[in-house]
PDB file of C-alpha atoms in Angstrom:
ATOM      1  CA  MET A   1     -26.681 -32.137   8.155  1.00  0.00           C
ATOM      2  CA  VAL A   2     -25.126 -31.070   4.838  1.00  0.00           C
ATOM      3  CA  GLU A   3     -27.260 -28.720   2.774  1.00  0.00           C
ATOM      4  CA  ALA A   4     -26.770 -26.721  -0.399  1.00  0.00           C
ATOM      5  CA  VAL A   5     -27.963 -23.450  -1.892  1.00  0.00           C
ATOM      6  CA  THR A   6     -27.589 -22.078  -5.401  1.00  0.00           C
ATOM      7  CA  VAL A   7     -26.726 -18.471  -6.252  1.00  0.00           C
ATOM      8  CA  GLU A   8     -27.699 -17.468  -9.794  1.00  0.00           C
ATOM      9  CA  LEU A   9     -25.169 -15.142 -11.407  1.00  0.00           C
ATOM     10  CA  PRO A  10     -26.372 -12.493 -13.888  1.00  0.00           C
ATOM     11  CA  ASN A  11     -23.970 -13.133 -16.784  1.00  0.00           C
ATOM     12  CA  ALA A  12     -20.777 -14.845 -17.910  1.00  0.00           C
ATOM     13  CA  ALA A  13     -18.596 -11.812 -17.089  1.00  0.00           C
ATOM     14  CA  SER A  14     -19.732 -11.836 -13.462  1.00  0.00           C
ATOM     15  CA  ALA A  15     -19.151 -15.595 -13.219  1.00  0.00           C
ATOM     16  CA  ILE A  16     -15.589 -15.236 -14.522  1.00  0.00           C
ATOM     17  CA  ALA A  17     -14.961 -12.274 -12.195  1.00  0.00           C
ATOM     18  CA  LEU A  18     -16.204 -14.184  -9.157  1.00  0.00           C
ATOM     19  CA  ALA A  19     -14.425 -17.472  -9.903  1.00  0.00           C
ATOM     20  CA  GLY A  20     -11.078 -15.935 -10.837  1.00  0.00           C
ATOM     21  CA  GLU A  21      -8.293 -17.551 -12.815  1.00  0.00           C
ATOM     22  CA  ARG A  22      -8.524 -21.364 -12.597  1.00  0.00           C
ATOM     23  CA  GLU A  23     -11.316 -20.769 -10.054  1.00  0.00           C
ATOM     24  CA  GLU A  24      -8.748 -19.636  -7.510  1.00  0.00           C
ATOM     25  CA  ASN A  25     -11.266 -17.327  -5.826  1.00  0.00           C
ATOM     26  CA  LEU A  26     -13.674 -20.193  -5.213  1.00  0.00           C
ATOM     27  CA  LYS A  27     -10.853 -22.080  -3.494  1.00  0.00           C
ATOM     28  CA  ILE A  28     -10.117 -19.066  -1.277  1.00  0.00           C
ATOM     29  CA  LEU A  29     -13.803 -18.693  -0.434  1.00  0.00           C
ATOM     30  CA  ALA A  30     -13.882 -22.381   0.479  1.00  0.00           C
ATOM     31  CA  ARG A  31     -10.853 -22.023   2.766  1.00  0.00           C
ATOM     32  CA  GLN A  32     -12.371 -18.970   4.433  1.00  0.00           C
ATOM     33  CA  THR A  33     -15.771 -20.525   5.099  1.00  0.00           C
ATOM     34  CA  GLY A  34     -15.390 -24.312   5.114  1.00  0.00           C
ATOM     35  CA  ALA A  35     -18.095 -24.582   2.453  1.00  0.00           C
ATOM     36  CA  THR A  36     -17.736 -26.197  -0.956  1.00  0.00           C
ATOM     37  CA  LEU A  37     -18.322 -23.876  -3.922  1.00  0.00           C
ATOM     38  CA  VAL A  38     -18.873 -25.276  -7.418  1.00  0.00           C
ATOM     39  CA  LEU A  39     -19.677 -23.154 -10.462  1.00  0.00           C
ATOM     40  CA  HIS A  40     -21.817 -24.678 -13.224  1.00  0.00           C
ATOM     41  CA  GLY A  41     -22.356 -22.083 -15.933  1.00  0.00           C
ATOM     42  CA  LEU A  42     -24.115 -19.207 -14.184  1.00  0.00           C
ATOM     43  CA  ALA A  43     -25.138 -21.256 -11.154  1.00  0.00           C
ATOM     44  CA  LEU A  44     -22.919 -21.172  -8.075  1.00  0.00           C
ATOM     45  CA  ARG A  45     -23.672 -24.125  -5.803  1.00  0.00           C
ATOM     46  CA  ILE A  46     -22.645 -23.692  -2.161  1.00  0.00           C
ATOM     47  CA  SER A  47     -22.773 -26.782   0.053  1.00  0.00           C
ATOM     48  CA  GLY A  48     -21.783 -27.566   3.619  1.00  0.00           C
ATOM     49  CA  THR A  49     -23.249 -27.152   7.066  1.00  0.00           C
ATOM     50  CA  ASP A  50     -25.789 -24.405   7.685  1.00  0.00           C
ATOM     51  CA  PRO A  51     -23.239 -22.010   9.271  1.00  0.00           C
ATOM     52  CA  GLN A  52     -20.742 -22.651   6.451  1.00  0.00           C
ATOM     53  CA  ILE A  53     -23.354 -22.024   3.769  1.00  0.00           C
ATOM     54  CA  GLU A  54     -24.587 -18.882   5.489  1.00  0.00           C
ATOM     55  CA  LEU A  55     -21.075 -17.451   5.811  1.00  0.00           C
ATOM     56  CA  ALA A  56     -20.137 -18.306   2.225  1.00  0.00           C
ATOM     57  CA  THR A  57     -23.359 -16.803   0.890  1.00  0.00           C
ATOM     58  CA  ARG A  58     -22.887 -13.600   2.890  1.00  0.00           C
ATOM     59  CA  LEU A  59     -19.298 -13.354   1.662  1.00  0.00           C
ATOM     60  CA  VAL A  60     -20.290 -13.816  -1.978  1.00  0.00           C
ATOM     61  CA  LYS A  61     -23.046 -11.197  -1.577  1.00  0.00           C
ATOM     62  CA  ALA A  62     -20.635  -8.797   0.154  1.00  0.00           C
ATOM     63  CA  LEU A  63     -18.409  -8.963  -2.932  1.00  0.00           C
ATOM     64  CA  GLU A  64     -21.236  -8.600  -5.445  1.00  0.00           C
ATOM     65  CA  ALA A  65     -20.569  -4.885  -5.952  1.00  0.00           C
ATOM     66  CA  VAL A  66     -17.246  -5.914  -7.514  1.00  0.00           C
ATOM     67  CA  TRP A  67     -17.860  -9.156  -9.418  1.00  0.00           C
ATOM     68  CA  GLY A  68     -21.388  -8.052 -10.368  1.00  0.00           C
ATOM     69  CA  ARG A  69     -19.970  -5.466 -12.765  1.00  0.00           C
ATOM     70  CA  GLY A  70     -17.482  -7.923 -14.237  1.00  0.00           C
ATOM     71  CA  THR A  71     -14.470  -6.742 -12.249  1.00  0.00           C
ATOM     72  CA  VAL A  72     -12.312  -9.671 -11.177  1.00  0.00           C
ATOM     73  CA  ILE A  73     -12.054  -9.964  -7.404  1.00  0.00           C
ATOM     74  CA  SER A  74      -8.791 -10.879  -5.709  1.00  0.00           C
ATOM     75  CA  GLY A  75      -7.775 -12.833  -2.654  1.00  0.00           C
ATOM     76  CA  VAL A  76      -7.255  -9.517  -0.850  1.00  0.00           C
ATOM     77  CA  ASP A  77     -10.843  -8.499  -1.677  1.00  0.00           C
ATOM     78  CA  ILE A  78     -12.119 -11.749  -0.168  1.00  0.00           C
ATOM     79  CA  LEU A  79     -10.053 -11.422   3.012  1.00  0.00           C
ATOM     80  CA  THR A  80     -11.094  -7.784   3.438  1.00  0.00           C
ATOM     81  CA  ALA A  81     -14.774  -8.651   2.995  1.00  0.00           C
ATOM     82  CA  ARG A  82     -14.426 -11.490   5.510  1.00  0.00           C
ATOM     83  CA  HIS A  83     -12.828  -9.149   8.026  1.00  0.00           C
ATOM     84  CA  ALA A  84     -15.611  -6.593   7.447  1.00  0.00           C
ATOM     85  CA  LEU A  85     -18.261  -9.237   8.113  1.00  0.00           C
ATOM     86  CA  ASP A  86     -16.495 -10.485  11.238  1.00  0.00           C
ATOM     87  CA  THR A  87     -16.157  -6.971  12.661  1.00  0.00           C
ATOM     88  CA  GLN A  88     -19.493  -5.545  11.474  1.00  0.00           C
ATOM     89  CA  GLN A  89     -17.772  -3.020   9.202  1.00  0.00           C
ATOM     90  CA  GLN A  90     -19.899  -3.525   6.097  1.00  0.00           C
ATOM     91  CA  ASP A  91     -20.473   0.231   5.825  1.00  0.00           C
ATOM     92  CA  GLU A  92     -16.720   0.852   5.831  1.00  0.00           C
ATOM     93  CA  LEU A  93     -16.346  -1.798   3.129  1.00  0.00           C
ATOM     94  CA  HIS A  94     -18.896   0.048   0.978  1.00  0.00           C
ATOM     95  CA  GLU A  95     -17.117   3.368   1.530  1.00  0.00           C
ATOM     96  CA  LEU A  96     -13.782   1.781   0.643  1.00  0.00           C
ATOM     97  CA  ARG A  97     -15.120   0.757  -2.759  1.00  0.00           C
ATOM     98  CA  GLN A  98     -16.658   4.166  -3.403  1.00  0.00           C
ATOM     99  CA  ASP A  99     -13.486   6.145  -2.579  1.00  0.00           C
ATOM    100  CA  VAL A 100     -11.535   6.297  -5.865  1.00  0.00           C
ATOM    101  CA  LEU A 101      -8.206   8.011  -5.179  1.00  0.00           C
ATOM    102  CA  ALA A 102      -7.146   8.457  -8.783  1.00  0.00           C
ATOM    103  CA  ARG A 103      -7.076   6.924 -12.240  1.00  0.00           C
ATOM    104  CA  THR A 104      -3.883   5.751 -13.847  1.00  0.00           C
ATOM    105  CA  ARG A 105      -2.833   6.825 -17.332  1.00  0.00           C
ATOM    106  CA  ARG A 106      -4.337   3.512 -18.510  1.00  0.00           C
ATOM    107  CA  GLY A 107      -7.715   4.459 -17.021  1.00  0.00           C
ATOM    108  CA  GLU A 108      -7.577   2.049 -14.064  1.00  0.00           C
ATOM    109  CA  ASP A 109      -9.211   3.132 -10.798  1.00  0.00           C
ATOM    110  CA  ILE A 110      -6.891   3.304  -7.795  1.00  0.00           C
ATOM    111  CA  ARG A 111      -8.514   2.783  -4.408  1.00  0.00           C
ATOM    112  CA  ALA A 112      -7.637   1.233  -1.078  1.00  0.00           C
ATOM    113  CA  LYS A 113      -7.981  -2.535  -1.183  1.00  0.00           C
ATOM    114  CA  THR A 114      -8.160  -3.186   2.559  1.00  0.00           C
ATOM    115  CA  LEU A 115      -9.756  -1.458   5.540  1.00  0.00           C
ATOM    116  CA  GLN A 116      -6.335  -0.764   7.050  1.00  0.00           C
ATOM    117  CA  GLN A 117      -5.174   0.844   3.819  1.00  0.00           C
ATOM    118  CA  ARG A 118      -8.217   3.104   3.916  1.00  0.00           C
ATOM    119  CA  GLN A 119      -7.393   4.131   7.485  1.00  0.00           C
ATOM    120  CA  TYR A 120      -3.872   4.950   6.286  1.00  0.00           C
ATOM    121  CA  ILE A 121      -5.261   7.124   3.493  1.00  0.00           C
ATOM    122  CA  GLN A 122      -7.570   8.911   5.930  1.00  0.00           C
ATOM    123  CA  ALA A 123      -4.613   9.560   8.241  1.00  0.00           C
ATOM    124  CA  VAL A 124      -2.557  11.096   5.420  1.00  0.00           C
ATOM    125  CA  ARG A 125      -5.475  13.324   4.459  1.00  0.00           C
ATOM    126  CA  THR A 126      -5.942  14.623   8.002  1.00  0.00           C
ATOM    127  CA  HIS A 127      -2.399  14.802   9.440  1.00  0.00           C
ATOM    128  CA  ASP A 128       0.661  16.820   8.485  1.00  0.00           C
ATOM    129  CA  LEU A 129       2.920  13.916   9.490  1.00  0.00           C
ATOM    130  CA  THR A 130       1.976  10.261   9.016  1.00  0.00           C
ATOM    131  CA  PHE A 131       4.096   7.174   9.638  1.00  0.00           C
ATOM    132  CA  CYS A 132       3.121   3.951   7.884  1.00  0.00           C
ATOM    133  CA  ILE A 133       4.895   0.780   9.005  1.00  0.00           C
ATOM    134  CA  GLY A 134       4.296  -2.591   7.387  1.00  0.00           C
ATOM    135  CA  PRO A 135       5.717  -5.408   5.273  1.00  0.00           C
ATOM    136  CA  ALA A 136       6.549  -5.373   1.589  1.00  0.00           C
ATOM    137  CA  GLY A 137       3.638  -5.267  -0.821  1.00  0.00           C
ATOM    138  CA  THR A 138       1.150  -3.433   1.397  1.00  0.00           C
ATOM    139  CA  GLY A 139       1.064  -0.297  -0.764  1.00  0.00           C
ATOM    140  CA  LYS A 140       2.752   2.022   1.742  1.00  0.00           C
ATOM    141  CA  THR A 141       4.756   4.034  -0.764  1.00  0.00           C
ATOM    142  CA  PHE A 142       2.418   3.633  -3.718  1.00  0.00           C
ATOM    143  CA  LEU A 143      -0.641   5.006  -1.913  1.00  0.00           C
ATOM    144  CA  ALA A 144       1.363   7.912  -0.510  1.00  0.00           C
ATOM    145  CA  ALA A 145       2.638   8.705  -4.019  1.00  0.00           C
ATOM    146  CA  VAL A 146      -0.925   8.557  -5.396  1.00  0.00           C
ATOM    147  CA  LEU A 147      -2.133  11.090  -2.831  1.00  0.00           C
ATOM    148  CA  ALA A 148       0.929  13.270  -3.342  1.00  0.00           C
ATOM    149  CA  VAL A 149       0.692  13.367  -7.139  1.00  0.00           C
ATOM    150  CA  GLN A 150      -3.019  14.191  -7.008  1.00  0.00           C
ATOM    151  CA  ALA A 151      -2.414  16.966  -4.462  1.00  0.00           C
ATOM    152  CA  VAL A 152       0.387  18.544  -6.505  1.00  0.00           C
ATOM    153  CA  LEU A 153      -1.552  18.301  -9.779  1.00  0.00           C
ATOM    154  CA  ALA A 154      -4.482  20.025  -7.981  1.00  0.00           C
ATOM    155  CA  ASN A 155      -2.079  22.835  -6.915  1.00  0.00           C
ATOM    156  CA  GLN A 156      -2.536  22.058  -3.218  1.00  0.00           C
ATOM    157  CA  TYR A 157       1.263  21.956  -2.933  1.00  0.00           C
ATOM    158  CA  GLU A 158       3.999  23.494  -5.058  1.00  0.00           C
ATOM    159  CA  ARG A 159       6.368  20.531  -4.923  1.00  0.00           C
ATOM    160  CA  LEU A 160       6.500  16.786  -4.515  1.00  0.00           C
ATOM    161  CA  ILE A 161       9.662  15.589  -2.827  1.00  0.00           C
ATOM    162  CA  LEU A 162      10.455  11.864  -2.796  1.00  0.00           C
ATOM    163  CA  THR A 163      13.433  10.780  -0.762  1.00  0.00           C
ATOM    164  CA  ARG A 164      14.967   7.672   0.729  1.00  0.00           C
ATOM    165  CA  PRO A 165      18.277   6.637   2.297  1.00  0.00           C
ATOM    166  CA  ALA A 166      20.774   5.203  -0.187  1.00  0.00           C
ATOM    167  CA  VAL A 167      21.617   2.145   1.885  1.00  0.00           C
ATOM    168  CA  GLU A 168      22.915  -0.944   0.133  1.00  0.00           C
ATOM    169  CA  ALA A 169      21.129  -4.277   0.548  1.00  0.00           C
ATOM    170  CA  GLY A 170      24.267  -6.429   0.660  1.00  0.00           C
ATOM    171  CA  GLU A 171      26.030  -4.434  -2.086  1.00  0.00           C
ATOM    172  CA  LYS A 172      28.421  -1.502  -2.057  1.00  0.00           C
ATOM    173  CA  LEU A 173      27.671   1.687  -3.972  1.00  0.00           C
ATOM    174  CA  GLY A 174      31.335   2.225  -4.714  1.00  0.00           C
ATOM    175  CA  PHE A 175      31.511  -0.898  -6.871  1.00  0.00           C
ATOM    176  CA  LEU A 176      28.607   0.216  -9.097  1.00  0.00           C
ATOM    177  CA  PRO A 177      29.479   1.995 -12.374  1.00  0.00           C
ATOM    178  CA  GLY A 178      28.698   5.652 -13.035  1.00  0.00           C
ATOM    179  CA  ASP A 179      28.704   8.921 -11.122  1.00  0.00           C
ATOM    180  CA  LEU A 180      26.969   9.471  -7.786  1.00  0.00           C
ATOM    181  CA  GLN A 181      23.529  10.189  -9.303  1.00  0.00           C
ATOM    182  CA  GLN A 182      23.730   7.101 -11.521  1.00  0.00           C
ATOM    183  CA  LYS A 183      24.665   5.012  -8.489  1.00  0.00           C
ATOM    184  CA  ILE A 184      21.772   6.396  -6.452  1.00  0.00           C
ATOM    185  CA  ASP A 185      19.061   6.147  -9.130  1.00  0.00           C
ATOM    186  CA  PRO A 186      18.470   2.373  -8.671  1.00  0.00           C
ATOM    187  CA  TYR A 187      17.592   3.013  -5.019  1.00  0.00           C
ATOM    188  CA  LEU A 188      15.014   5.599  -6.070  1.00  0.00           C
ATOM    189  CA  ARG A 189      13.497   3.482  -8.873  1.00  0.00           C
ATOM    190  CA  PRO A 190      10.393   2.416  -6.860  1.00  0.00           C
ATOM    191  CA  LEU A 191       9.529   6.081  -6.419  1.00  0.00           C
ATOM    192  CA  TYR A 192       9.854   6.747 -10.143  1.00  0.00           C
ATOM    193  CA  ASP A 193       7.660   3.715 -10.856  1.00  0.00           C
ATOM    194  CA  ALA A 194       4.831   5.212  -8.807  1.00  0.00           C
ATOM    195  CA  LEU A 195       5.101   8.506 -10.696  1.00  0.00           C
ATOM    196  CA  TYR A 196       4.935   6.771 -14.078  1.00  0.00           C
ATOM    197  CA  GLU A 197       1.480   5.393 -13.225  1.00  0.00           C
ATOM    198  CA  PHE A 198      -0.011   8.893 -13.270  1.00  0.00           C
ATOM    199  CA  ILE A 199       2.306  11.197 -15.188  1.00  0.00           C
ATOM    200  CA  ASP A 200       3.538  10.728 -18.751  1.00  0.00           C
ATOM    201  CA  PRO A 201       7.203   9.669 -18.385  1.00  0.00           C
ATOM    202  CA  GLU A 202       8.160  12.225 -21.050  1.00  0.00           C
ATOM    203  CA  LYS A 203       6.816  15.040 -18.847  1.00  0.00           C
ATOM    204  CA  ILE A 204       8.625  13.998 -15.669  1.00  0.00           C
ATOM    205  CA  PRO A 205      12.080  15.388 -16.671  1.00  0.00           C
ATOM    206  CA  SER A 206      10.489  18.801 -17.318  1.00  0.00           C
ATOM    207  CA  LEU A 207       8.705  18.726 -13.951  1.00  0.00           C
ATOM    208  CA  MET A 208      11.972  17.788 -12.268  1.00  0.00           C
ATOM    209  CA  GLU A 209      13.891  20.558 -14.029  1.00  0.00           C
ATOM    210  CA  ARG A 210      11.306  23.069 -12.794  1.00  0.00           C
ATOM    211  CA  GLY A 211      11.555  21.687  -9.260  1.00  0.00           C
ATOM    212  CA  VAL A 212       7.917  20.539  -9.162  1.00  0.00           C
ATOM    213  CA  ILE A 213       9.083  16.967  -8.579  1.00  0.00           C
ATOM    214  CA  GLU A 214      12.295  16.178  -6.757  1.00  0.00           C
ATOM    215  CA  VAL A 215      13.611  12.651  -6.248  1.00  0.00           C
ATOM    216  CA  ALA A 216      16.757  12.567  -4.133  1.00  0.00           C
ATOM    217  CA  PRO A 217      18.596  10.661  -1.419  1.00  0.00           C
ATOM    218  CA  ILE A 218      17.995  11.815   2.114  1.00  0.00           C
ATOM    219  CA  ALA A 219      21.488  13.329   2.402  1.00  0.00           C
ATOM    220  CA  TYR A 220      20.389  16.051  -0.042  1.00  0.00           C
ATOM    221  CA  MET A 221      17.752  17.250   2.440  1.00  0.00           C
ATOM    222  CA  ARG A 222      20.201  18.527   5.059  1.00  0.00           C
ATOM    223  CA  GLY A 223      20.035  22.261   5.731  1.00  0.00           C
ATOM    224  CA  ARG A 224      16.789  22.788   3.818  1.00  0.00           C
ATOM    225  CA  THR A 225      13.315  23.913   4.884  1.00  0.00           C
ATOM    226  CA  LEU A 226      10.610  22.194   2.856  1.00  0.00           C
ATOM    227  CA  ASN A 227       7.757  24.712   2.595  1.00  0.00           C
ATOM    228  CA  ASN A 228       4.541  24.121   0.601  1.00  0.00           C
ATOM    229  CA  ALA A 229       5.652  20.597  -0.276  1.00  0.00           C
ATOM    230  CA  PHE A 230       4.347  17.052  -0.072  1.00  0.00           C
ATOM    231  CA  VAL A 231       7.276  14.973   1.176  1.00  0.00           C
ATOM    232  CA  ILE A 232       7.533  11.178   1.116  1.00  0.00           C
ATOM    233  CA  LEU A 233      10.358   9.458   2.977  1.00  0.00           C
ATOM    234  CA  ASP A 234      10.541   5.858   1.777  1.00  0.00           C
ATOM    235  CA  GLU A 235      12.502   2.926   3.270  1.00  0.00           C
ATOM    236  CA  ALA A 236      12.687   4.858   6.530  1.00  0.00           C
ATOM    237  CA  GLN A 237      13.834   1.771   8.435  1.00  0.00           C
ATOM    238  CA  ASN A 238      17.246   2.395   6.854  1.00  0.00           C
ATOM    239  CA  THR A 239      17.635   5.892   8.305  1.00  0.00           C
ATOM    240  CA  THR A 240      19.816   6.473  11.321  1.00  0.00           C
ATOM    241  CA  PRO A 241      18.217   8.288  14.287  1.00  0.00           C
ATOM    242  CA  ALA A 242      20.128  11.432  13.292  1.00  0.00           C
ATOM    243  CA  GLN A 243      18.897  11.241   9.695  1.00  0.00           C
ATOM    244  CA  MET A 244      15.327  10.728  10.841  1.00  0.00           C
ATOM    245  CA  LYS A 245      15.458  13.720  13.175  1.00  0.00           C
ATOM    246  CA  MET A 246      17.018  15.780  10.383  1.00  0.00           C
ATOM    247  CA  ILE A 247      14.312  15.018   7.799  1.00  0.00           C
ATOM    248  CA  LEU A 248      11.433  15.436  10.264  1.00  0.00           C
ATOM    249  CA  THR A 249      12.695  18.869  11.280  1.00  0.00           C
ATOM    250  CA  ARG A 250      12.830  19.945   7.603  1.00  0.00           C
ATOM    251  CA  LEU A 251       9.006  20.063   7.536  1.00  0.00           C
ATOM    252  CA  GLY A 252       7.987  23.624   6.716  1.00  0.00           C
ATOM    253  CA  PHE A 253       4.800  25.671   6.529  1.00  0.00           C
ATOM    254  CA  ARG A 254       1.896  24.347   4.416  1.00  0.00           C
ATOM    255  CA  SER A 255       3.687  21.029   4.013  1.00  0.00           C
ATOM    256  CA  ARG A 256       2.772  17.399   4.540  1.00  0.00           C
ATOM    257  CA  MET A 257       5.050  14.433   5.124  1.00  0.00           C
ATOM    258  CA  VAL A 258       4.535  10.668   4.903  1.00  0.00           C
ATOM    259  CA  VAL A 259       7.190   8.323   6.296  1.00  0.00           C
ATOM    260  CA  THR A 260       7.046   4.669   5.217  1.00  0.00           C
ATOM    261  CA  GLY A 261       9.113   1.656   6.178  1.00  0.00           C
ATOM    262  CA  ASP A 262       9.320  -1.996   7.142  1.00  0.00           C
ATOM    263  CA  LEU A 263      11.134  -2.649  10.403  1.00  0.00           C
ATOM    264  CA  THR A 264      11.679  -6.309   9.436  1.00  0.00           C
ATOM    265  CA  GLN A 265      13.842  -5.341   6.423  1.00  0.00           C
ATOM    266  CA  THR A 266      16.537  -3.098   7.866  1.00  0.00           C
ATOM    267  CA  ASP A 267      19.807  -2.988   5.913  1.00  0.00           C
ATOM    268  CA  LEU A 268      21.698  -0.986   8.528  1.00  0.00           C
ATOM    269  CA  PRO A 269      24.702  -2.538  10.305  1.00  0.00           C
ATOM    270  CA  GLN A 270      23.657  -4.628  13.310  1.00  0.00           C
ATOM    271  CA  TYR A 271      25.112  -2.131  15.764  1.00  0.00           C
ATOM    272  CA  GLN A 272      23.104   0.773  14.247  1.00  0.00           C
ATOM    273  CA  SER A 273      19.614   1.573  15.556  1.00  0.00           C
ATOM    274  CA  SER A 274      16.898   2.312  13.023  1.00  0.00           C
ATOM    275  CA  GLY A 275      15.693   5.897  12.941  1.00  0.00           C
ATOM    276  CA  LEU A 276      12.180   4.634  12.231  1.00  0.00           C
ATOM    277  CA  ALA A 277      12.117   2.440  15.324  1.00  0.00           C
ATOM    278  CA  ILE A 278      13.376   5.286  17.507  1.00  0.00           C
ATOM    279  CA  ALA A 279      10.906   7.770  16.013  1.00  0.00           C
ATOM    280  CA  GLN A 280       8.030   5.386  16.711  1.00  0.00           C
ATOM    281  CA  LYS A 281       8.952   5.262  20.398  1.00  0.00           C
ATOM    282  CA  ILE A 282       9.489   8.999  20.742  1.00  0.00           C
ATOM    283  CA  LEU A 283       6.640  10.398  18.624  1.00  0.00           C
ATOM    284  CA  GLN A 284       3.797   7.981  19.359  1.00  0.00           C
ATOM    285  CA  PRO A 285       2.197  10.332  21.941  1.00  0.00           C
ATOM    286  CA  VAL A 286       2.829  13.568  20.011  1.00  0.00           C
ATOM    287  CA  GLU A 287      -0.352  15.349  18.942  1.00  0.00           C
ATOM    288  CA  GLY A 288      -0.721  15.766  15.179  1.00  0.00           C
ATOM    289  CA  VAL A 289       1.385  12.721  14.307  1.00  0.00           C
ATOM    290  CA  ALA A 290      -0.388   9.614  12.969  1.00  0.00           C
ATOM    291  CA  PHE A 291       0.974   6.064  13.059  1.00  0.00           C
ATOM    292  CA  CYS A 292      -0.534   3.414  10.785  1.00  0.00           C
ATOM    293  CA  HIS A 293       0.430  -0.244  10.912  1.00  0.00           C
ATOM    294  CA  LEU A 294      -0.218  -2.541   7.976  1.00  0.00           C
ATOM    295  CA  SER A 295       0.139  -6.321   8.176  1.00  0.00           C
ATOM    296  CA  LYS A 296       0.365  -9.380   5.949  1.00  0.00           C
ATOM    297  CA  ALA A 297      -3.418  -9.125   5.523  1.00  0.00           C
ATOM    298  CA  ASP A 298      -2.824  -5.884   3.578  1.00  0.00           C
ATOM    299  CA  VAL A 299      -0.355  -7.368   1.073  1.00  0.00           C
ATOM    300  CA  VAL A 300      -1.707  -6.608  -2.391  1.00  0.00           C
ATOM    301  CA  ARG A 301       0.982  -8.232  -4.519  1.00  0.00           C
ATOM    302  CA  HIS A 302       1.016 -11.827  -5.729  1.00  0.00           C
ATOM    303  CA  PRO A 303      -0.867 -14.045  -3.211  1.00  0.00           C
ATOM    304  CA  LEU A 304       2.375 -15.907  -2.567  1.00  0.00           C
ATOM    305  CA  VAL A 305       3.909 -12.722  -1.101  1.00  0.00           C
ATOM    306  CA  GLN A 306       1.329 -12.787   1.697  1.00  0.00           C
ATOM    307  CA  ARG A 307       2.264 -16.367   2.554  1.00  0.00           C
ATOM    308  CA  ILE A 308       5.986 -15.536   2.396  1.00  0.00           C
ATOM    309  CA  VAL A 309       5.510 -12.632   4.841  1.00  0.00           C
ATOM    310  CA  ALA A 310       3.514 -14.885   7.177  1.00  0.00           C
ATOM    311  CA  ALA A 311       6.183 -17.624   7.038  1.00  0.00           C
ATOM    312  CA  TYR A 312       8.953 -15.176   7.891  1.00  0.00           C
ATOM    313  CA  GLU A 313       6.897 -13.700  10.748  1.00  0.00           C
ATOM    314  CA  GLN A 314       6.416 -17.166  12.197  1.00  0.00           C
ATOM    315  CA  HIS A 315      10.103 -18.026  11.807  1.00  0.00           C
ATOM    316  CA  GLU A 316      11.258 -14.799  13.471  1.00  0.00           C
ATOM    317  CA  GLN A 317       9.000 -15.125  16.495  1.00  0.00           C
ATOM    318  CA  PRO A 318      11.074 -15.802  19.654  1.00  0.00           C
TER     319      PRO A 318
END
């Protein structure tokens, strides 16, 4: 038997935050629960079977801490809340929302958006070496950069070192204009972008000149010992096994390292093994090393990115 319940929303801001742009959130809630959700002013009408209504109501209530203060919820928020309900992790969901990592220069709060992202953050906080493997858009590099910048600004580390292999994605460095540094800079741009969220761009050159922040290709790390530093190795799937071993053995005293990569987007020649894949096999049982795996459910970019990742995963299955 089809029933209906009505949830009264406190104000227009909360109604807009819950419904989302063009009521996209209501459509996602409907897909997740099977219920029909219709918003009339401040009254949200939920109809369907008893189980559908119950699930939809619980999901809306689980998200109230966000939309109730007028903050627009996202599809990721809905999926995370659904997963928390399914796995009885409501307490973890509450903790996730309370744990603000940092505030951007624009005053926006940065926090984990999914339970897996929070586990990743906890791993980085408690391990000297953390690997994070997952598809594009899951916040692997961004979250590591957030933690690193905050740690360096709090004087927990003397330096922040951001590095990645300069491997071409179908292009050749030699054909690009400019000197070596100018050719490499485009490959390091995502790392700069993360810094700009928290540090005034005009201050970054000074910090780099003083050696507080270093952004360099992985080849520049050879022969060094990285003491009292927070090191992020990005795009690690494009390292060779020798490069990976080299950078891991650079880790010095009072240092922390985060290695991020996506094994489905390797730009190495087909005959070349990925250093990230090899490291995962070798180091999985090593004490003090954490491995975190993010999935399409953790994609926090445009909702279409999540569907693109899922489509590719399905296509690439044997």
